[in-house]
CSV table of C-alpha atoms in Angstrom, one decimal:
chain,number,residue,atom,x,y,z
A,59,UNK,CA,0.0,0.0,0.0
A,60,UNK,CA,1.5,3.3,-1.1
A,61,UNK,CA,1.8,6.0,1.6
A,62,UNK,CA,0.9,9.6,0.9
A,63,UNK,CA,4.5,10.4,0.6
A,64,UNK,CA,5.1,7.7,-2.0
A,65,UNK,CA,2.2,8.9,-4.1
A,66,UNK,CA,3.5,12.5,-4.0
A,67,UNK,CA,7.1,11.6,-4.8
A,68,UNK,CA,6.1,9.3,-7.6
A,69,UNK,CA,3.9,11.9,-9.2
A,70,UNK,CA,6.5,14.7,-8.7
A,71,UNK,CA,9.1,12.6,-10.5
A,72,UNK,CA,7.1,13.0,-13.7
A,73,UNK,CA,7.7,16.8,-13.5
A,74,UNK,CA,11.5,16.3,-13.9
A,75,UNK,CA,12.5,16.0,-17.6
A,76,UNK,CA,15.8,15.1,-19.1
A,77,UNK,CA,18.1,18.0,-19.5
A,78,UNK,CA,16.4,20.2,-16.8
A,79,UNK,CA,18.1,22.4,-14.2
A,80,UNK,CA,16.1,21.7,-11.0
A,81,UNK,CA,16.1,23.0,-7.4
A,82,UNK,CA,14.5,20.6,-4.9
A,83,UNK,CA,13.5,22.1,-1.5
A,84,UNK,CA,14.5,20.8,1.8
A,85,UNK,CA,12.6,17.8,3.3
A,86,UNK,CA,10.4,15.6,1.1
A,87,UNK,CA,11.4,17.3,-2.1
A,88,UNK,CA,15.0,16.2,-1.4
A,89,UNK,CA,13.8,12.6,-1.4
A,90,UNK,CA,12.8,13.0,-5.1
A,91,UNK,CA,16.5,13.2,-6.0
A,92,UNK,CA,17.1,9.6,-5.0
A,93,UNK,CA,14.2,8.4,-7.1
A,94,UNK,CA,15.2,10.1,-10.4
A,95,UNK,CA,15.8,7.3,-13.0
A,96,UNK,CA,19.5,7.1,-14.2
A,97,UNK,CA,18.5,7.7,-17.8
A,98,UNK,CA,17.1,11.1,-17.0
A,99,UNK,CA,20.1,13.5,-16.9
A,100,UNK,CA,19.2,16.5,-14.7
A,101,UNK,CA,21.4,19.0,-12.9
A,102,UNK,CA,20.2,19.6,-9.4
A,103,UNK,CA,21.0,23.0,-8.0
A,104,UNK,CA,21.7,23.6,-4.3
A,105,UNK,CA,21.2,27.2,-3.4
A,106,UNK,CA,24.3,27.3,-1.1
A,107,UNK,CA,26.4,27.1,-4.3
A,108,UNK,CA,26.4,23.9,-6.2
A,109,UNK,CA,25.0,23.0,-9.6
A,110,UNK,CA,25.1,19.3,-10.2
A,111,UNK,CA,24.5,17.6,-6.8
A,112,UNK,CA,25.7,14.0,-6.8
A,113,UNK,CA,24.7,11.2,-4.5
A,114,UNK,CA,25.5,11.2,-0.8
A,115,UNK,CA,29.2,10.4,-0.2
A,116,UNK,CA,30.7,7.1,0.8
A,117,UNK,CA,31.9,7.1,4.3
A,118,UNK,CA,35.5,7.9,3.3
A,119,UNK,CA,34.4,10.6,0.8
A,120,UNK,CA,32.6,12.8,3.5
A,121,UNK,CA,33.8,16.3,3.1
A,122,UNK,CA,32.7,19.1,5.5
A,123,UNK,CA,33.2,21.6,2.7
A,124,UNK,CA,30.6,19.9,0.4
A,125,UNK,CA,27.1,20.2,1.6
A,126,UNK,CA,23.6,20.8,0.2
A,127,UNK,CA,21.1,23.5,1.2
A,128,UNK,CA,19.8,21.1,3.9
A,129,UNK,CA,23.3,21.0,5.3
A,130,UNK,CA,23.7,17.4,4.4
A,131,UNK,CA,27.0,16.1,3.2
A,132,UNK,CA,26.8,15.4,-0.6
A,133,UNK,CA,29.1,14.9,-3.6
A,134,UNK,CA,29.3,16.8,-6.9
A,135,UNK,CA,28.4,15.0,-10.1
A,136,UNK,CA,30.5,15.1,-13.3
A,137,UNK,CA,30.0,18.5,-14.9
A,138,UNK,CA,29.1,20.2,-11.6
A,139,UNK,CA,30.2,23.8,-10.6
A,140,UNK,CA,30.6,25.7,-7.4
A,141,UNK,CA,29.7,29.4,-7.0
A,142,UNK,CA,29.0,32.0,-4.4
A,143,UNK,CA,25.6,32.8,-3.0
A,144,UNK,CA,25.0,35.9,-5.1
A,145,UNK,CA,25.7,33.9,-8.2
A,146,UNK,CA,23.4,31.1,-7.0
A,147,UNK,CA,20.5,33.5,-6.5
A,148,UNK,CA,21.3,35.2,-9.8
A,149,UNK,CA,20.6,31.9,-11.5
A,150,UNK,CA,17.5,31.4,-9.5
A,151,UNK,CA,16.0,34.9,-9.6
A,152,UNK,CA,17.1,35.5,-13.2
A,153,UNK,CA,14.9,32.6,-14.4
A,154,UNK,CA,17.7,30.2,-15.3
A,155,UNK,CA,16.4,27.3,-13.2
A,156,UNK,CA,13.8,25.4,-15.1
A,157,UNK,CA,11.9,24.0,-12.1
A,158,UNK,CA,11.7,24.3,-8.3
A,159,UNK,CA,9.8,21.7,-6.3
A,160,UNK,CA,9.0,22.8,-2.8
A,161,UNK,CA,6.9,21.7,0.1
A,162,UNK,CA,3.9,23.7,1.2
A,163,UNK,CA,1.8,24.4,4.3
A,164,UNK,CA,-1.1,26.1,2.3
A,165,UNK,CA,-1.8,26.8,-1.3
A,166,UNK,CA,-4.6,29.1,-2.4
A,167,UNK,CA,-6.8,29.0,-5.5
A,168,UNK,CA,-5.0,32.1,-6.9
A,169,UNK,CA,-1.6,30.4,-6.7
A,170,UNK,CA,-0.5,32.0,-3.4
A,171,UNK,CA,1.9,29.9,-1.3
A,172,UNK,CA,2.5,29.8,2.4
A,173,UNK,CA,5.3,27.6,3.6
A,174,UNK,CA,7.6,29.5,6.0
A,175,UNK,CA,5.9,30.6,9.2
A,176,UNK,CA,3.1,29.9,11.6
A,177,UNK,CA,2.1,33.0,13.7
A,178,UNK,CA,2.7,32.4,17.4
A,179,UNK,CA,5.4,29.8,16.8
A,180,UNK,CA,9.1,30.5,16.7
A,181,UNK,CA,9.9,31.8,13.2
A,182,UNK,CA,13.0,30.0,11.9
A,183,UNK,CA,13.3,32.0,8.6
A,184,UNK,CA,12.4,31.6,5.0
A,185,UNK,CA,15.8,30.6,3.7
A,186,UNK,CA,15.8,30.7,-0.1
A,187,UNK,CA,12.1,29.9,-0.6
A,188,UNK,CA,10.9,33.4,-1.4
A,189,UNK,CA,13.6,33.8,-4.0
A,190,UNK,CA,12.9,30.4,-5.6
A,191,UNK,CA,9.2,30.9,-6.0
A,192,UNK,CA,9.7,34.3,-7.6
A,193,UNK,CA,12.6,33.2,-9.8
A,194,UNK,CA,12.3,29.6,-11.1
A,195,UNK,CA,10.6,29.2,-14.5
A,196,UNK,CA,8.2,26.7,-13.0
A,197,UNK,CA,7.1,26.2,-9.4
A,198,UNK,CA,5.6,22.9,-8.3
A,199,UNK,CA,4.4,22.5,-4.8
A,200,UNK,CA,4.0,19.1,-3.1
A,201,UNK,CA,2.1,18.6,0.1
A,202,UNK,CA,-0.6,16.5,1.7
A,203,UNK,CA,-4.1,17.5,0.7
A,204,UNK,CA,-5.4,17.8,4.3
A,205,UNK,CA,-3.7,18.5,7.7
A,206,UNK,CA,-3.7,16.1,10.6
A,207,UNK,CA,-7.2,17.3,11.6
A,208,UNK,CA,-8.5,16.5,8.2
A,209,UNK,CA,-8.8,20.2,7.1
A,210,UNK,CA,-8.0,21.2,3.6
A,211,UNK,CA,-4.6,22.8,3.0
A,212,UNK,CA,-5.8,23.8,-0.4
A,213,UNK,CA,-7.5,27.1,0.5
A,214,UNK,CA,-9.8,29.7,-1.0
A,215,UNK,CA,-7.2,32.1,0.4
A,216,UNK,CA,-4.1,31.4,2.6
A,217,UNK,CA,-4.5,32.0,6.3
A,218,UNK,CA,-0.8,31.8,7.0
A,219,UNK,CA,1.7,34.6,6.0
A,220,UNK,CA,2.7,34.2,2.3
A,221,UNK,CA,6.0,33.0,0.9
A,222,UNK,CA,4.9,34.2,-2.5
A,223,UNK,CA,1.9,35.8,-4.2
A,224,UNK,CA,0.5,34.0,-7.3
A,225,UNK,CA,3.6,32.0,-7.7
A,226,UNK,CA,2.5,28.3,-7.9
A,227,UNK,CA,2.2,26.7,-11.4
A,228,UNK,CA,1.2,23.2,-10.2
A,229,UNK,CA,0.2,21.6,-7.0
A,230,UNK,CA,0.6,17.9,-6.4
A,231,UNK,CA,-1.1,16.4,-3.3
A,232,UNK,CA,-1.7,12.8,-2.3
A,233,UNK,CA,-5.1,13.0,-3.8
A,234,UNK,CA,-5.0,15.3,-6.8
A,235,UNK,CA,-3.0,17.5,-9.2
A,236,UNK,CA,-4.0,21.1,-9.9
A,237,UNK,CA,-2.7,23.7,-12.4
A,238,UNK,CA,-3.0,27.5,-11.8
A,239,UNK,CA,-4.2,29.4,-14.8
A,240,UNK,CA,-5.2,33.1,-15.3
A,241,UNK,CA,-8.8,31.9,-15.0
A,242,UNK,CA,-8.2,30.1,-11.7
A,243,UNK,CA,-7.3,26.7,-10.4
A,244,UNK,CA,-8.0,23.6,-12.5
A,245,UNK,CA,-8.1,20.0,-11.4
A,246,UNK,CA,-6.1,18.0,-13.9
A,247,UNK,CA,-5.7,14.6,-12.2
A,248,UNK,CA,-7.3,12.6,-9.4
A,249,UNK,CA,-5.8,9.7,-7.6
A,250,UNK,CA,-7.1,6.3,-8.9
A,251,UNK,CA,-10.3,5.5,-6.9
A,252,UNK,CA,-11.2,9.1,-6.1
A,253,UNK,CA,-14.0,11.0,-8.0
A,254,UNK,CA,-14.1,14.7,-8.6
A,255,UNK,CA,-16.8,14.9,-5.9
A,256,UNK,CA,-14.3,13.2,-3.4
A,257,UNK,CA,-11.8,15.9,-4.2
A,258,UNK,CA,-14.3,18.7,-3.8
A,259,UNK,CA,-15.3,17.3,-0.4
A,260,UNK,CA,-11.7,17.7,0.9
A,261,UNK,CA,-10.8,21.0,-0.9
A,262,UNK,CA,-11.7,24.4,0.4
A,263,UNK,CA,-10.5,26.1,-2.8
A,264,UNK,CA,-12.8,26.6,-5.8
A,265,UNK,CA,-11.6,24.9,-8.9
A,266,UNK,CA,-12.7,23.9,-12.3
A,267,UNK,CA,-12.2,20.4,-13.8
A,268,UNK,CA,-10.1,19.9,-16.9
A,269,UNK,CA,-11.9,18.3,-19.8
A,270,UNK,CA,-8.9,16.0,-20.1
A,271,UNK,CA,-9.0,14.9,-16.5
A,272,UNK,CA,-6.5,12.1,-15.9
A,273,UNK,CA,-5.7,9.5,-13.2
A,274,UNK,CA,-2.7,10.1,-11.0
A,275,UNK,CA,-0.4,7.1,-10.8
A,276,UNK,CA,-0.4,5.3,-7.4
A,277,UNK,CA,3.0,5.1,-5.9
A,278,UNK,CA,4.8,1.8,-5.4
B,38,UNK,CA,53.2,40.8,15.0
B,39,UNK,CA,52.0,42.1,11.7
B,40,UNK,CA,53.8,41.9,8.3
B,41,UNK,CA,51.9,43.6,5.6
B,42,UNK,CA,48.4,42.1,5.8
B,43,UNK,CA,49.6,39.0,7.6
B,44,UNK,CA,48.8,38.7,11.3
B,45,UNK,CA,50.0,36.0,13.5
B,46,UNK,CA,47.4,36.0,16.2
B,47,UNK,CA,43.6,36.1,16.0
B,48,UNK,CA,43.6,38.4,19.1
B,49,UNK,CA,45.6,41.0,17.2
B,50,UNK,CA,43.6,40.6,13.9
B,51,UNK,CA,40.3,41.2,15.8
B,52,UNK,CA,41.7,43.7,18.4
B,53,UNK,CA,39.8,46.8,17.1
B,54,UNK,CA,36.4,45.2,16.8
B,55,UNK,CA,34.4,47.4,19.1
B,56,UNK,CA,31.2,47.1,21.1
B,57,UNK,CA,28.2,47.8,18.9
B,58,UNK,CA,30.0,47.0,15.7
B,59,UNK,CA,28.3,45.5,12.6
B,60,UNK,CA,29.9,42.3,11.4
B,61,UNK,CA,29.3,40.7,8.1
B,62,UNK,CA,30.2,37.0,8.4
B,63,UNK,CA,30.7,34.3,5.8
B,64,UNK,CA,29.4,30.7,5.9
B,65,UNK,CA,26.3,28.6,5.2
B,66,UNK,CA,25.2,26.6,8.2
B,67,UNK,CA,28.6,25.5,9.7
B,68,UNK,CA,30.2,25.2,6.2
B,69,UNK,CA,32.9,27.8,5.5
B,70,UNK,CA,32.4,29.8,8.7
B,71,UNK,CA,35.4,31.8,10.1
B,72,UNK,CA,35.4,29.6,13.2
B,73,UNK,CA,38.7,30.9,14.6
B,74,UNK,CA,37.8,34.6,14.3
B,75,UNK,CA,34.4,33.8,16.0
B,76,UNK,CA,36.2,32.1,18.9
B,77,UNK,CA,38.6,35.1,19.2
B,78,UNK,CA,35.5,37.4,19.5
B,79,UNK,CA,34.1,35.2,22.3
B,80,UNK,CA,37.4,35.4,24.1
B,81,UNK,CA,37.6,39.2,23.6
B,82,UNK,CA,34.1,39.6,25.0
B,83,UNK,CA,33.0,42.4,22.6
B,84,UNK,CA,29.3,43.1,23.0
B,85,UNK,CA,26.2,44.5,21.4
B,86,UNK,CA,27.2,43.2,18.0
B,87,UNK,CA,24.9,43.3,15.0
B,88,UNK,CA,25.8,40.2,12.9
B,89,UNK,CA,24.9,39.8,9.3
B,90,UNK,CA,25.1,36.1,8.5
B,91,UNK,CA,22.9,33.6,6.6
B,92,UNK,CA,22.7,31.5,9.8
B,93,UNK,CA,23.6,31.7,13.4
B,94,UNK,CA,25.6,28.5,14.0
B,95,UNK,CA,24.5,25.8,16.5
B,96,UNK,CA,24.3,26.0,20.2
B,97,UNK,CA,28.0,25.3,20.9
B,98,UNK,CA,29.7,26.1,17.6
B,99,UNK,CA,30.0,28.9,15.1
B,100,UNK,CA,28.1,32.1,15.9
B,101,UNK,CA,26.1,30.2,18.4
B,102,UNK,CA,28.9,30.6,20.9
B,103,UNK,CA,28.5,34.4,20.8
B,104,UNK,CA,24.8,34.0,21.5
B,105,UNK,CA,25.6,31.8,24.5
B,106,UNK,CA,27.8,34.6,25.9
B,107,UNK,CA,25.2,37.2,25.0
B,108,UNK,CA,27.4,39.2,22.7
B,109,UNK,CA,24.9,39.6,19.9
B,110,UNK,CA,22.3,42.3,19.9
B,111,UNK,CA,20.8,41.7,16.5
B,112,UNK,CA,21.0,39.1,13.8
B,113,UNK,CA,20.3,39.7,10.1
B,114,UNK,CA,19.8,36.2,8.7
B,115,UNK,CA,17.7,34.1,6.4
B,116,UNK,CA,17.4,31.0,8.6
B,117,UNK,CA,18.1,30.7,12.4
B,118,UNK,CA,16.3,27.4,13.1
B,119,UNK,CA,19.3,25.2,14.1
B,120,UNK,CA,19.9,27.0,17.4
B,121,UNK,CA,18.0,26.6,20.7
B,122,UNK,CA,19.9,29.4,22.4
B,123,UNK,CA,18.7,31.7,19.6
B,124,UNK,CA,15.1,30.6,20.2
B,125,UNK,CA,15.3,31.3,23.9
B,126,UNK,CA,16.9,34.7,23.5
B,127,UNK,CA,14.4,35.7,20.8
B,128,UNK,CA,11.4,34.6,22.8
B,129,UNK,CA,12.7,36.5,25.9
B,130,UNK,CA,13.3,39.6,23.8
B,131,UNK,CA,17.1,39.6,24.4
B,132,UNK,CA,17.9,39.5,20.8
B,133,UNK,CA,16.5,41.2,17.7
B,134,UNK,CA,16.2,39.4,14.4
B,135,UNK,CA,15.7,40.7,10.9
B,136,UNK,CA,14.8,37.8,8.6
B,137,UNK,CA,15.8,38.4,5.0
B,138,UNK,CA,15.3,36.0,2.1
B,139,UNK,CA,18.6,34.3,1.3
B,140,UNK,CA,18.9,35.6,-2.2
B,141,UNK,CA,18.0,39.1,-1.0
B,142,UNK,CA,20.6,38.8,1.8
B,143,UNK,CA,23.3,37.7,-0.7
B,144,UNK,CA,22.5,40.5,-3.1
B,145,UNK,CA,22.3,43.1,-0.3
B,146,UNK,CA,25.8,42.1,0.7
B,147,UNK,CA,27.0,42.0,-2.9
B,148,UNK,CA,25.5,45.4,-3.6
B,149,UNK,CA,26.9,46.9,-0.4
B,150,UNK,CA,30.4,45.8,-1.4
B,151,UNK,CA,29.9,47.0,-5.0
B,152,UNK,CA,28.8,50.6,-4.0
B,153,UNK,CA,25.1,50.0,-4.9
B,154,UNK,CA,22.9,51.5,-2.1
B,155,UNK,CA,19.7,49.7,-3.2
B,156,UNK,CA,18.1,47.5,-5.8
B,157,UNK,CA,14.7,46.1,-6.8
B,158,UNK,CA,13.8,42.5,-6.5
B,159,UNK,CA,10.6,40.5,-7.0
B,160,UNK,CA,11.4,38.4,-3.9
B,161,UNK,CA,9.0,39.0,-1.0
B,162,UNK,CA,6.3,40.9,-2.9
B,163,UNK,CA,2.9,40.2,-1.2
B,164,UNK,CA,4.6,38.8,1.9
B,165,UNK,CA,5.2,40.1,5.4
B,166,UNK,CA,8.7,41.2,4.4
B,167,UNK,CA,7.3,43.7,1.9
B,168,UNK,CA,5.8,45.8,4.8
B,169,UNK,CA,7.2,49.3,4.8
B,170,UNK,CA,9.3,48.9,1.7
B,171,UNK,CA,9.1,51.0,-1.4
B,172,UNK,CA,7.5,49.1,-4.3
B,173,UNK,CA,7.9,49.9,-8.0
B,174,UNK,CA,6.5,48.4,-11.2
B,175,UNK,CA,8.8,47.4,-14.1
B,176,UNK,CA,7.1,46.1,-17.2
B,177,UNK,CA,3.8,45.5,-15.2
B,178,UNK,CA,5.5,43.5,-12.5
B,179,UNK,CA,6.0,44.6,-8.9
B,180,UNK,CA,9.4,44.8,-7.2
B,181,UNK,CA,10.6,45.7,-3.7
B,182,UNK,CA,13.4,48.1,-2.9
B,183,UNK,CA,16.1,46.5,-0.8
B,184,UNK,CA,19.2,48.2,0.5
B,185,UNK,CA,22.9,47.3,0.3
B,186,UNK,CA,24.8,46.2,3.4
B,187,UNK,CA,28.2,47.3,4.5
B,188,UNK,CA,29.7,46.2,7.8
B,189,UNK,CA,32.3,47.7,10.1
B,190,UNK,CA,34.2,44.4,9.7
B,191,UNK,CA,33.8,41.4,7.5
B,192,UNK,CA,34.9,38.0,8.7
B,193,UNK,CA,35.8,35.6,6.0
B,194,UNK,CA,36.9,32.0,5.8
B,195,UNK,CA,39.0,31.0,2.7
B,196,UNK,CA,40.8,27.9,1.8
B,197,UNK,CA,44.0,29.5,0.5
B,198,UNK,CA,45.4,33.0,0.3
B,199,UNK,CA,48.6,34.4,-1.0
B,200,UNK,CA,50.4,37.0,1.0
B,201,UNK,CA,48.8,39.8,-0.9
B,202,UNK,CA,45.3,38.5,0.1
B,203,UNK,CA,44.2,36.9,-3.2
B,204,UNK,CA,41.7,34.2,-2.1
B,205,UNK,CA,40.6,30.8,-3.3
B,206,UNK,CA,37.6,29.0,-1.7
B,207,UNK,CA,37.0,25.3,-1.6
B,208,UNK,CA,33.8,23.6,-2.9
B,209,UNK,CA,30.6,24.8,-1.2
B,210,UNK,CA,32.5,26.5,1.6
B,211,UNK,CA,32.6,29.5,-0.8
B,212,UNK,CA,28.9,30.4,-0.2
B,213,UNK,CA,28.6,33.9,1.2
B,214,UNK,CA,32.4,34.4,1.7
B,215,UNK,CA,33.4,36.2,-1.5
B,216,UNK,CA,30.5,38.6,-1.1
B,217,UNK,CA,31.2,39.2,2.5
B,218,UNK,CA,34.9,39.9,1.7
B,219,UNK,CA,33.7,42.9,-0.4
B,220,UNK,CA,31.3,44.3,2.2
B,221,UNK,CA,33.5,45.2,5.2
B,222,UNK,CA,35.2,48.5,5.9
B,223,UNK,CA,37.9,46.1,7.3
B,224,UNK,CA,37.9,42.6,5.9
B,225,UNK,CA,39.6,39.9,8.1
B,226,UNK,CA,40.3,36.6,6.3
B,227,UNK,CA,41.2,33.4,8.0
B,228,UNK,CA,42.7,30.7,5.8
B,229,UNK,CA,43.9,27.1,6.0
B,230,UNK,CA,46.9,27.7,3.8
B,231,UNK,CA,49.0,30.8,3.1
B,232,UNK,CA,51.2,30.7,0.0
B,233,UNK,CA,53.8,33.0,-1.6
B,234,UNK,CA,52.7,35.7,-4.1
B,235,UNK,CA,52.7,34.1,-7.5
B,236,UNK,CA,51.8,30.6,-6.4
B,237,UNK,CA,48.1,31.1,-7.1
B,238,UNK,CA,47.1,31.0,-10.7
B,239,UNK,CA,45.5,34.4,-11.5
B,240,UNK,CA,42.9,32.5,-13.5
B,241,UNK,CA,41.7,30.7,-10.5
B,242,UNK,CA,41.5,33.5,-7.9
B,243,UNK,CA,37.9,33.9,-6.6
B,244,UNK,CA,38.5,37.1,-4.5
B,245,UNK,CA,41.1,39.6,-5.6
B,246,UNK,CA,43.5,41.0,-2.9
B,247,UNK,CA,42.1,44.5,-3.1
B,248,UNK,CA,39.2,43.5,-0.8
B,249,UNK,CA,41.3,42.0,1.9
B,250,UNK,CA,42.9,44.0,4.7
B,251,UNK,CA,44.0,41.3,7.2
B,252,UNK,CA,45.0,37.6,6.7
B,253,UNK,CA,45.6,35.1,9.4
B,254,UNK,CA,46.3,31.3,9.2
B,255,UNK,CA,44.1,29.1,11.3
B,256,UNK,CA,45.1,25.6,12.4
B,257,UNK,CA,43.2,22.6,13.6
B,258,UNK,CA,40.0,23.4,11.9
B,259,UNK,CA,37.1,21.5,13.4
B,260,UNK,CA,34.8,22.0,10.4
B,261,UNK,CA,31.9,20.5,12.2
B,262,UNK,CA,29.3,18.7,10.0
B,263,UNK,CA,25.6,19.4,10.8
B,264,UNK,CA,24.1,16.5,8.9
B,265,UNK,CA,26.4,13.7,8.1
B,266,UNK,CA,24.7,11.7,5.3
B,267,UNK,CA,26.4,8.8,3.6
B,268,UNK,CA,25.5,6.1,1.1
B,269,UNK,CA,26.4,2.4,1.4
B,270,UNK,CA,29.2,1.2,-0.8
C-alpha cells in the first residue's frame, strides 16, 4: 500500500524532464532526488552554491566543505560547478532554473503559497524559498491535501503569511494535481479510486475540472 | 606581529572590533564559517554586536557561541532554526532578528560591497517582508526596494590566500564568503593555507586581494558537519 509520501514523490518525478536544471526544496522534495531514473540527466541545484548535486558520499568521501542546502554532506556529479551565494540566486532569480519543487503548508486557489511561518510559533526563517518561488521558471508545490485534523490545506485564500503571491504553477497532493491558470485553479488529475466529488469534499478552494481529467499514478 | 596584511594571532587581527560593531560574516550553516575569528571574539568579549550572516551557528559552535555569551544584539539572517539558544533569547526579547530571504541577503551584501545602495527584487512581494518597503513596477510586475549592506568588519573563511590577500575558496564553503569579503570596511580573512605571491594561478582567484585588509592562518580546523549523510558502498 503506497503512503501519501510515495504517491506524492512518484507523481512529482514526472515533472522532472531530461536536461532540466532543477532545485529541490529541503525535506520531502530532497527525497525525489534519489528516485530520479538514471537515464534522466538532470542538474540539481543547491542554493548554497552547487549546480550538479551527486549522491551522498561514501563514508570515506565525506567532506565538510561539500554540503547541500539542507546542510547534508553530498558529492558533486561530473560537470558540476561551485559558485557563491549571489551567483546562486542570480541563476534562481534570473529565471535560469527550469523547475523548483518545494513543500507547502497552504496553497490558495489564486496560486498563493504559504510555507515558512506559523504565527505564534518560533519563526525560523524563509531561507531561499521566497527567491525560488519568484525566480524559477516553473514552481511545483508538493504537500498532503489535508492536515492532521482532516482540514483542507488547499485554500480559497491562505490564512498563513505568504511565501509568494500567485507563484504556484502546479500543486501535487496525495489526492490530486491542480494547475494554476489566469482563469483560476484547474483539477487535472485525481488519484485512482477518487472522484471529482471526493476531491471537492476535501478541498476548500474553488476549482474547475479539466476536460482531459486524468488519473494520478499510485506510488509503489 | 603584523607583516603587511599578515597577522600571527587572532587576538591582534580582531583587536579593534568594538562594542556595537556591525559584522558581516561568511558561511552557510557551519560550512565555510570563520570559526577561529568567532572564537577570538568570544574570548575578547566584545558586546552589542549586529551580525549579518545567513545562519547563526548551532548552540555550541560557530556564531552560536557568541549567542551563548550574550554578545549579539541583532542578527540579520535568512534562517536561524538550528539553534535553541537563539530561540530562547528571541522569545525573551534579548535578541532582535531581521529575517531576510537568502537571495536578497546575498544581493544586499554584494550590492553593499559594490557601491550600490539599493536594488529592486521580486522576492517577497505580497509577503510580510514587503511591509514598509518601497515598491515599484517594471514592465507590469511589482518589485521591492532592498538596501545594500556594508559592515564595520567582514569576517571571511577562505581555503588559500597568497600573502597579498588573493583568495581561493573550496567547494561549497565558498557560499557567502566572496560577497562578505567585499562588504567590510575592514575585511579579516582566516585561511587554511598561506602561499607565496605568484603561487596562485591568476585565472583561479575567486576574490582579488584588493578587498582584503588582514590575513591570518588558522590551524586545527574543526569543520563540524551538521548532517552527516552517507550512502552504502
